GROMACS .gro file of C-alpha atoms in nm:
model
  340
    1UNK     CA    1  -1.452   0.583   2.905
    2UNK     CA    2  -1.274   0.841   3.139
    3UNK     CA    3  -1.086   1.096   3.004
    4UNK     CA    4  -0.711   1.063   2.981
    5UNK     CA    5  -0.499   1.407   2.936
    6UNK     CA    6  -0.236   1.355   2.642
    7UNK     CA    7  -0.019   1.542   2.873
    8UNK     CA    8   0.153   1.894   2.968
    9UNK     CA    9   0.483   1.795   2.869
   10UNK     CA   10   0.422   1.662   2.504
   11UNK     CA   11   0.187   1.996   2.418
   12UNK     CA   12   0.509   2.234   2.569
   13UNK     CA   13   0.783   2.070   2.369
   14UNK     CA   14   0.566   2.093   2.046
   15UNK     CA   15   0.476   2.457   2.098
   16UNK     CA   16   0.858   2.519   2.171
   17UNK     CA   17   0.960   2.400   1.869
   18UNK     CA   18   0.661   2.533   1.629
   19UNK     CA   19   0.790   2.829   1.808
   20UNK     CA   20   1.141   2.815   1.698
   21UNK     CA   21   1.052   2.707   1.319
   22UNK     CA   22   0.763   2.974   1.317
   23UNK     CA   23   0.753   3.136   0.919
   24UNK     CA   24   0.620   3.480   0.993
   25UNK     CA   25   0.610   3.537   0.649
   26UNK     CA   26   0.379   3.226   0.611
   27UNK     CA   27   0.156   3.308   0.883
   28UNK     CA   28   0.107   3.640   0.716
   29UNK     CA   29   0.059   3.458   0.334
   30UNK     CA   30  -0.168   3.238   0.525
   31UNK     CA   31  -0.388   3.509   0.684
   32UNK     CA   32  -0.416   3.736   0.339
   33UNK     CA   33  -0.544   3.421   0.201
   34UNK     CA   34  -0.823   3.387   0.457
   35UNK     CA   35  -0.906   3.723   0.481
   36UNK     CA   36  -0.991   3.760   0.149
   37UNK     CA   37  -1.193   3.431   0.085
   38UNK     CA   38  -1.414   3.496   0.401
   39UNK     CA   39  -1.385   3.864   0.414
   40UNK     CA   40  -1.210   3.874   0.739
   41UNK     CA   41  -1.002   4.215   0.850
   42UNK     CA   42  -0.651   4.047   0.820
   43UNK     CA   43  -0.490   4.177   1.128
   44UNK     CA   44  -0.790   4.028   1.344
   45UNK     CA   45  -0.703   3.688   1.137
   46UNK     CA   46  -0.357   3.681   1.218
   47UNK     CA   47  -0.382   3.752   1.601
   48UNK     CA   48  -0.689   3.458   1.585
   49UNK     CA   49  -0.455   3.198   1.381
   50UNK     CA   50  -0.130   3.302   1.644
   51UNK     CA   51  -0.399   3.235   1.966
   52UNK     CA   52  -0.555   2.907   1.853
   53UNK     CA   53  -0.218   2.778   1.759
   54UNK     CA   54  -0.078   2.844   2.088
   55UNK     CA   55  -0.365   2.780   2.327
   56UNK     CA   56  -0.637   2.567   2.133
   57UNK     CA   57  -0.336   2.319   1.958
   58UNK     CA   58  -0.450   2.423   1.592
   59UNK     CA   59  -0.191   2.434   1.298
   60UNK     CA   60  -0.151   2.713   1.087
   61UNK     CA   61  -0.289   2.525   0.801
   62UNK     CA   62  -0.557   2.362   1.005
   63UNK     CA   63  -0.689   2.685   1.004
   64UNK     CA   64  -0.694   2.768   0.601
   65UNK     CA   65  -0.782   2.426   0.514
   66UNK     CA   66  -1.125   2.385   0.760
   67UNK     CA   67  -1.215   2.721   0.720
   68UNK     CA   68  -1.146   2.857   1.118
   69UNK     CA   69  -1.189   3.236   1.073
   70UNK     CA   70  -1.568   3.158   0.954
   71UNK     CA   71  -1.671   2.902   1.265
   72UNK     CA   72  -1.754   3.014   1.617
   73UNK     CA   73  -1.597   2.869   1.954
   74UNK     CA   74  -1.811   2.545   1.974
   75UNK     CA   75  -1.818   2.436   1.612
   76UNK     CA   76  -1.404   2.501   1.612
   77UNK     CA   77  -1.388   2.274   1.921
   78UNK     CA   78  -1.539   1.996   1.732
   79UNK     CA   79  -1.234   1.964   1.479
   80UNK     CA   80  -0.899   1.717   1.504
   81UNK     CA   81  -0.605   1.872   1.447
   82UNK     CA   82  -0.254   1.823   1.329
   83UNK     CA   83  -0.093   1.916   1.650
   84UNK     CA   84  -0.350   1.683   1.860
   85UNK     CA   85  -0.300   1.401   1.623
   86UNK     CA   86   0.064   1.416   1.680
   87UNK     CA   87   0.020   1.425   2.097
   88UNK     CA   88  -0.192   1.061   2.019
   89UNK     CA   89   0.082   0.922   1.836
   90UNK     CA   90   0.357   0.989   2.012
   91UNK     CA   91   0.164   0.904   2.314
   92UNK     CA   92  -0.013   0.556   2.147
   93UNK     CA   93   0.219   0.399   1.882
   94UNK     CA   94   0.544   0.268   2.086
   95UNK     CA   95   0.890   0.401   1.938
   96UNK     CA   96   1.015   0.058   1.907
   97UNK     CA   97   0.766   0.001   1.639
   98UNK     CA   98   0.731   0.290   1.428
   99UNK     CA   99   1.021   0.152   1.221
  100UNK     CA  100   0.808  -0.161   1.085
  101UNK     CA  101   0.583   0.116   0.938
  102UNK     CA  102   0.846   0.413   0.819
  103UNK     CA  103   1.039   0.148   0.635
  104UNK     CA  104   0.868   0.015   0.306
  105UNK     CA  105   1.039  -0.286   0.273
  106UNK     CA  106   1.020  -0.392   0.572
  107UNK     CA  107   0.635  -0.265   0.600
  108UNK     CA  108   0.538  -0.496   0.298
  109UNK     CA  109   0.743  -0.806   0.452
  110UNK     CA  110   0.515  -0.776   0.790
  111UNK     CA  111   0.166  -0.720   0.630
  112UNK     CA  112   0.252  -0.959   0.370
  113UNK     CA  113  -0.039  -1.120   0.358
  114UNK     CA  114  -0.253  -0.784   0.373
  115UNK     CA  115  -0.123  -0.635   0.025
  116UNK     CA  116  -0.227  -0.928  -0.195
  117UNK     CA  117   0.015  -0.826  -0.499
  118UNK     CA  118   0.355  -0.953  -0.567
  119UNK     CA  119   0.638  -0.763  -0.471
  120UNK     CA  120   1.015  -0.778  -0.466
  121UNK     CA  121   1.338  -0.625  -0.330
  122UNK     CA  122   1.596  -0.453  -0.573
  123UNK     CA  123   1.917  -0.591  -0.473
  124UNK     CA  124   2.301  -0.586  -0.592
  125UNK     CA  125   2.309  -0.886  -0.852
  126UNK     CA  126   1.939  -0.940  -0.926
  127UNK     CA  127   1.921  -0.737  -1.264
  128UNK     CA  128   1.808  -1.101  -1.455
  129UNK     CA  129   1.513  -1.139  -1.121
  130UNK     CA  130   1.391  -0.718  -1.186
  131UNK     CA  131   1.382  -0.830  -1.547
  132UNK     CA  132   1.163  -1.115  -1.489
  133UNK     CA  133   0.946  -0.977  -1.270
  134UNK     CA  134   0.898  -0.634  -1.478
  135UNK     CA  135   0.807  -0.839  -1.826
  136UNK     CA  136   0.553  -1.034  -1.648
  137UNK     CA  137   0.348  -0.765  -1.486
  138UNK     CA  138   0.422  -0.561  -1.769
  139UNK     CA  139   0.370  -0.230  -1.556
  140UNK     CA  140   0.561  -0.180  -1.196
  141UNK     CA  141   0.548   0.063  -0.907
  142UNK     CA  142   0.908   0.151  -0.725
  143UNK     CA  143   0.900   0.268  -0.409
  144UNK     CA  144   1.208   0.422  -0.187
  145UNK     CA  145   1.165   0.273   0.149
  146UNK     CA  146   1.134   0.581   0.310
  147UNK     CA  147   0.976   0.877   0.190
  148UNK     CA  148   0.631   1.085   0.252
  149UNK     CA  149   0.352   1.253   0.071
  150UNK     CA  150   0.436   1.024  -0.226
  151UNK     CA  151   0.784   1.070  -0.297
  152UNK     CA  152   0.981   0.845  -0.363
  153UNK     CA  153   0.692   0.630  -0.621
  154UNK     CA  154   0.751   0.608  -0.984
  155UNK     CA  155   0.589   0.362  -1.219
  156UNK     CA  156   0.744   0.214  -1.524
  157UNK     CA  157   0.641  -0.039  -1.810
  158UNK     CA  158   0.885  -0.296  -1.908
  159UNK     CA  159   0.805  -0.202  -2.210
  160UNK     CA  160   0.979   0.112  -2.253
  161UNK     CA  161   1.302  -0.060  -2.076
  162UNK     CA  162   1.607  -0.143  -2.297
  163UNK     CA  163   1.877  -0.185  -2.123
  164UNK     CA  164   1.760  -0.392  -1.782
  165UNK     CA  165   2.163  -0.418  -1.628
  166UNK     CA  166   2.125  -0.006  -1.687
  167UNK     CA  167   1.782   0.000  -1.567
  168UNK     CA  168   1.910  -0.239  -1.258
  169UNK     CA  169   2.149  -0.027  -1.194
  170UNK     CA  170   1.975   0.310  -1.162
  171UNK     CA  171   1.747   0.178  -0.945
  172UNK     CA  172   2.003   0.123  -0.670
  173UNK     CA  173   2.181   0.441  -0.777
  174UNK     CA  174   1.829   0.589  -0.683
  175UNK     CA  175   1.756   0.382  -0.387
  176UNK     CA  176   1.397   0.263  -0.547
  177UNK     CA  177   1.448  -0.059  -0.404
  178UNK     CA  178   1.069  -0.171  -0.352
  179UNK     CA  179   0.928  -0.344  -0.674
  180UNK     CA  180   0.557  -0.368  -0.668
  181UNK     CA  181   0.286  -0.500  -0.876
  182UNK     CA  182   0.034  -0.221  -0.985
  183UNK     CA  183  -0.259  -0.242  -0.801
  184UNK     CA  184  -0.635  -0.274  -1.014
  185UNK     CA  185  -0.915  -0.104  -0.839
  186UNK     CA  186  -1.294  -0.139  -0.834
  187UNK     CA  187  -1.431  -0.006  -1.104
  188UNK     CA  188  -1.610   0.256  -0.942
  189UNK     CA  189  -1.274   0.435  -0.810
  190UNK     CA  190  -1.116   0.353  -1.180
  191UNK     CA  191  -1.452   0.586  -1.305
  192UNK     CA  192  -1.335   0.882  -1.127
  193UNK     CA  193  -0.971   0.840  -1.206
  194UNK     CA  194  -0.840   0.593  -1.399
  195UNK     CA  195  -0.493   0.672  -1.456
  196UNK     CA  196  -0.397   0.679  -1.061
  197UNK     CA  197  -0.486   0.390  -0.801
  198UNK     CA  198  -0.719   0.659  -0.565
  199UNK     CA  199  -0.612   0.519  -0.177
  200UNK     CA  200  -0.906   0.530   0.110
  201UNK     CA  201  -0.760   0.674   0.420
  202UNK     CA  202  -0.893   0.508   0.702
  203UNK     CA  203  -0.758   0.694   1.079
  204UNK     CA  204  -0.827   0.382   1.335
  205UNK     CA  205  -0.745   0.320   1.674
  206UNK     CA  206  -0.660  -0.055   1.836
  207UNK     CA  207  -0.731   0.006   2.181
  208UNK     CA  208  -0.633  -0.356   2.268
  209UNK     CA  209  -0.999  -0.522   2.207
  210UNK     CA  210  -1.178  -0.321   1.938
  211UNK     CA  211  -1.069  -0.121   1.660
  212UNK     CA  212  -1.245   0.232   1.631
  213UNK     CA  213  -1.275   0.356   1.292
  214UNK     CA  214  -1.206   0.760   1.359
  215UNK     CA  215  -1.237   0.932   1.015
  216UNK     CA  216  -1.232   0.820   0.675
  217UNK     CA  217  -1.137   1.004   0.354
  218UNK     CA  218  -1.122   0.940  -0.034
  219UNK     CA  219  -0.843   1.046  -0.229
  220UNK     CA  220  -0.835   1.109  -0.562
  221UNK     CA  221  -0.539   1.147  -0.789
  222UNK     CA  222  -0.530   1.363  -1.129
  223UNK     CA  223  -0.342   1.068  -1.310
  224UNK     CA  224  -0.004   1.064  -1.188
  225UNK     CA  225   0.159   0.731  -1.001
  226UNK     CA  226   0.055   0.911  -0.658
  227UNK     CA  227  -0.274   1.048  -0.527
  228UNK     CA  228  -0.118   1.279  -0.298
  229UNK     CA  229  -0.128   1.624  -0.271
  230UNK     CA  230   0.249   1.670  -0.464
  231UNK     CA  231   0.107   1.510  -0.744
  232UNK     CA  232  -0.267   1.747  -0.721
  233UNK     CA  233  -0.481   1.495  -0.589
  234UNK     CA  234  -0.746   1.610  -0.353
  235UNK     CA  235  -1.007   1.445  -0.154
  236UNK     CA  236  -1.331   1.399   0.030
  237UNK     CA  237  -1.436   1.252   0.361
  238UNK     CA  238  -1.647   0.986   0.351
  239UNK     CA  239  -1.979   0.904   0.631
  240UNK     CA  240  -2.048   0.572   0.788
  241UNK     CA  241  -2.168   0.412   0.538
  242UNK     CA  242  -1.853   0.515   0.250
  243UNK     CA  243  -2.082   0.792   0.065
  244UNK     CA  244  -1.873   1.127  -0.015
  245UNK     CA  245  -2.038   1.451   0.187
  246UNK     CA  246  -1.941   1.705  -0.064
  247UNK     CA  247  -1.713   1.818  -0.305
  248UNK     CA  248  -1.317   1.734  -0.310
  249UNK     CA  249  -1.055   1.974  -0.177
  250UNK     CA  250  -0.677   2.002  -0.088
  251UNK     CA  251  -0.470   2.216   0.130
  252UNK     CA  252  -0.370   2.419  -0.206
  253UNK     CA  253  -0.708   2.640  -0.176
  254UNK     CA  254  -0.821   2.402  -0.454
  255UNK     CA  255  -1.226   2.293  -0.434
  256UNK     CA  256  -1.349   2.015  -0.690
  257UNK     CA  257  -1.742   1.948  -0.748
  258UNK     CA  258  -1.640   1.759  -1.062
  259UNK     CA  259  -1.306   1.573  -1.124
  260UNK     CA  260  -1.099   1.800  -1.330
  261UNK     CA  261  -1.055   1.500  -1.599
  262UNK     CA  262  -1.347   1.232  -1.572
  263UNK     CA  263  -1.608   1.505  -1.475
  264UNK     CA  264  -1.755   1.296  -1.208
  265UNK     CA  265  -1.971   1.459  -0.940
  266UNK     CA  266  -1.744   1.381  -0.625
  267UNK     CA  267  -2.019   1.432  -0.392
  268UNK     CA  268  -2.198   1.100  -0.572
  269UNK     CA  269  -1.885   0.894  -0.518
  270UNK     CA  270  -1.970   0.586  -0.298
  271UNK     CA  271  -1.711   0.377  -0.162
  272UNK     CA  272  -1.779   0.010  -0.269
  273UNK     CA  273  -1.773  -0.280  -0.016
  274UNK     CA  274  -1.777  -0.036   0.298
  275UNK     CA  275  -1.861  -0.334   0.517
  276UNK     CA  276  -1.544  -0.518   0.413
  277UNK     CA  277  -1.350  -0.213   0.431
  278UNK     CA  278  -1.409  -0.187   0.817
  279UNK     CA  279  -1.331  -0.555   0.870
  280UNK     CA  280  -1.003  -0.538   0.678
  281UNK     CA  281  -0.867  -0.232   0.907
  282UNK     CA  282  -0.988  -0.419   1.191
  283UNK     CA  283  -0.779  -0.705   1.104
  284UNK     CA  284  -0.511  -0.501   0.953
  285UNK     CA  285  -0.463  -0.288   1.288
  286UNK     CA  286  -0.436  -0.656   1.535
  287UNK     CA  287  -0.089  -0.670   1.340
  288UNK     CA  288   0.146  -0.502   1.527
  289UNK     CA  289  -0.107  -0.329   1.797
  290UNK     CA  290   0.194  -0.193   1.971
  291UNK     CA  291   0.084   0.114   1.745
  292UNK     CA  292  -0.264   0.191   1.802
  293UNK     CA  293  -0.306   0.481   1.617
  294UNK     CA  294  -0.272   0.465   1.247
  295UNK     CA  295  -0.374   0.599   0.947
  296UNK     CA  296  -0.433   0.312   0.700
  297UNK     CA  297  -0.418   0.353   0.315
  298UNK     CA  298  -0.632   0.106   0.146
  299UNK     CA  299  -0.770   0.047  -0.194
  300UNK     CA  300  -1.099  -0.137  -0.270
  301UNK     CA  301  -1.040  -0.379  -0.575
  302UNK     CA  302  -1.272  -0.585  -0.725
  303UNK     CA  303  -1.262  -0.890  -0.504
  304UNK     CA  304  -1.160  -0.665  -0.180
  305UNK     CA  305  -0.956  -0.466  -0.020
  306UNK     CA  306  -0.596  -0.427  -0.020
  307UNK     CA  307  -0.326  -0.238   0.227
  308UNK     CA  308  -0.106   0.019   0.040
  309UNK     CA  309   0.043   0.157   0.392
  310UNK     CA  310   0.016   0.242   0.745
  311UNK     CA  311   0.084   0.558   0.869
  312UNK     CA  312   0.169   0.553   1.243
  313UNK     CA  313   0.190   0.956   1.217
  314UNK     CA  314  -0.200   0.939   1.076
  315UNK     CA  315  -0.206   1.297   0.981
  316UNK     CA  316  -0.580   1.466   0.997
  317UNK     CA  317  -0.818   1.480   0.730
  318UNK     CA  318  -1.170   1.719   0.791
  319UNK     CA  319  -1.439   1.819   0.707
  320UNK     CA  320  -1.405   2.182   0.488
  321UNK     CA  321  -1.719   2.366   0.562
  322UNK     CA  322  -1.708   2.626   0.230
  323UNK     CA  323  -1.704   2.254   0.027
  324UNK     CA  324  -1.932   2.022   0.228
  325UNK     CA  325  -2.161   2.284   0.398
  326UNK     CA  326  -2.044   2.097   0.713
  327UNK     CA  327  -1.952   2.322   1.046
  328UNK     CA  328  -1.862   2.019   1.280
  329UNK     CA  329  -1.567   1.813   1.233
  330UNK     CA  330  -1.461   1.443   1.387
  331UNK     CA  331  -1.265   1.533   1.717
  332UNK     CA  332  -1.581   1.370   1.929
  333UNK     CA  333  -1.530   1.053   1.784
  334UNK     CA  334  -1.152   1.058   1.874
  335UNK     CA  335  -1.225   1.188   2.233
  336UNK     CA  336  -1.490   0.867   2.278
  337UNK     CA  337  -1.279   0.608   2.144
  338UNK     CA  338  -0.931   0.695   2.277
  339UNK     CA  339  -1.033   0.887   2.608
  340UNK     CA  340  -0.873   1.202   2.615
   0.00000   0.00000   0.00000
């Protein structure tokens, strides 16, 4: 496939405005903290993290998290980035369409048939319809329809609810106004981490014909209603065939050989039903292929998978080379399957 630039013009107006928001104080916190896990002279690390952000497209934290100031030229070259990934999404998933995926509500009404749990809209007079749908699942997930990193999710159990009109009412009050039903993974996530559903991150690209899985990672939650980050989950990227490559890790300088709670070895987790899992995205991603680039959240239950949500601003998750032992990251794969 030729190469296709992603463009002067994008790359100038991001490095404009990372220029205006630039933390200095950050940069500085960020560069004390490398220095003194690699043993790097922390002026020379600051002056490295200011030139690869402005003339190799790496993020400040792209550089903590995959361990920059310990790789050389080529193996550096090999890693996506946050400010690359954003160049292929604003360049590949069409502004018209970025709403059906920002919005919650109105993500779960077009992949209806891709979420296979019952869901419901909280709406002004519909206290008696929350009610009934809460005591029959027994447990339910609210979602605000927009919100990132897992805000916005709270769980509840009808059981705890006394007052529904009151409980009704707070939920429009808070704008949780996505009902879902909790979602029951395979058994082999629900070893690792019971108390939170753990979401597979699969970054695909549609390019029209063929969907190209990029990069796929495992998240793991620490029991909370949200395996993100916010809520100190972690994870671990995944090879082609759904087996973890080392320990788990987050952009909090947190590394995890074991889960803090079940004590599982994270580098013997193996994705179940890998096979299925790259069909599903594949059909998943023919949906609305006005946005080719995507990160998908899935979760592998026992009779499949299921979507959670698309992310049409995928975000990058790589490979940290102090917790895998791995120097190269996944930036090859993106280059052969979108061109650029």
């Amino acid at each position: 496939m030729p190469r296709k630039g992603l463009g002067l013009a994008p790359r100038l107006r991001y490095l404009a405005g990372r220029a205006r928001r630039i933390d200095v104080g950050s940069v500085l916190e960020r560069a004390k903290e490398a220095s003194e896990e690699h043993g790097k002279w922390r002026p020379a690390v600051v002056v490295d993290m200011l030139w690869q952000a402005g003339l190799r497209n790496v993020g400040f934290q792209d550089y903590i998290d995959y361990d920059f100031a310990i790789l050389n030229k080529a193996e550096r070259a090999t890693y996506m980035t946050h400010p690359v990934s954003n160049q292929l999404s604003q360049k590949y998933d069409h502004p018209d369409f970025r709403g059906l995926f920002q919005d919650k509500v109105e993500f779960d009404r077009v992949f209806s048939e891709h979420l296979h749990r019952d869901w419901m809209v909280v709406e002004e007079g519909n206290a008696a319809e929350v009610e009934a749908f809460a005591r029959r699942l027994g447990t339910i997930v609210t979602k605000e329809p927009v919100g990132q990193a897992g805000t916005g999710v709270h769980r509840y159990h009808a059981a705890d609810v006394e007052d529904w009109d009151a409980f009704h009412r707070g939920l429009l009050e808070r704008g949780e106004l996505l009902i879902e039903e909790v979602i029951v993974q395979h058994a082999d996530l629900a070893a690792v981490c019971p108390g939170t559903v753990n979401t597979t991150r699969v970054t695909a690209f549609f390019d029209g014909e063929k969907t190209h899985i990029l990069a796929v990672a495992q998240k793991f939650g620490r029991g909370a209603v949200s395996d993100q980050m916010t809520y100190g989950g972690f994870y671990t990227m995944l090879d082609d065939a759904g087996h973890a490559v080392g320990k788990g890790y987050d952009s909090h300088a947190n590394v995890h050989e074991f889960h803090p709670e079940s004590g599982v070895r994270i580098a013997d987790f193996q994705l179940p039903m890998m096979d299925e899992v790259r069909a599903f995205v594949d059909r998943v991603a023919r949906v609305v292929p006005q946005v080719q680039y995507v990160g998908w959240d899935i979760v592998v239950t026992p009779t499949g998978p299921v979507l959670v949500e698309g992310n049409w601003a995928a975000g990058v998750y790589e490979n940290k080379p102090t917790a895998t032992g791995i120097r190269t990251g996944h930036k090859p794969r993106y280059r052969e399957a979108i061109g650029f």
